[in-house]
Amino acid sequence: MLAIMSFFLIYMHLWGDGKM
């Protein structure tokens, strides 16, 4: 479960940087 949360957080972080 931790791996999924970590992946999700990283994905959102990259997505946010891409949008900005």
Coordinates of C-alpha atoms in Angstrom, one line a residue:
M1 CA 0.0 0.0 0.0
L2 CA 2.8 2.4 0.9
A3 CA 4.3 1.9 -2.6
I4 CA 1.0 2.8 -4.2
M5 CA 0.7 6.0 -2.1
S6 CA 4.3 6.9 -2.8
F7 CA 3.8 6.4 -6.6
F8 CA 0.6 8.5 -6.4
L9 CA 2.3 11.3 -4.6
I10 CA 5.2 11.3 -7.1
Y11 CA 2.8 11.2 -10.0
M12 CA 0.8 14.2 -8.7
H13 CA 4.1 16.1 -8.0
L14 CA 5.3 15.5 -11.6
W15 CA 1.8 16.3 -13.0
G16 CA 1.7 19.6 -11.0
D17 CA 5.2 20.6 -12.2
G18 CA 4.2 19.8 -15.7
K19 CA 1.0 22.0 -15.5
M20 CA 2.9 24.9 -13.9

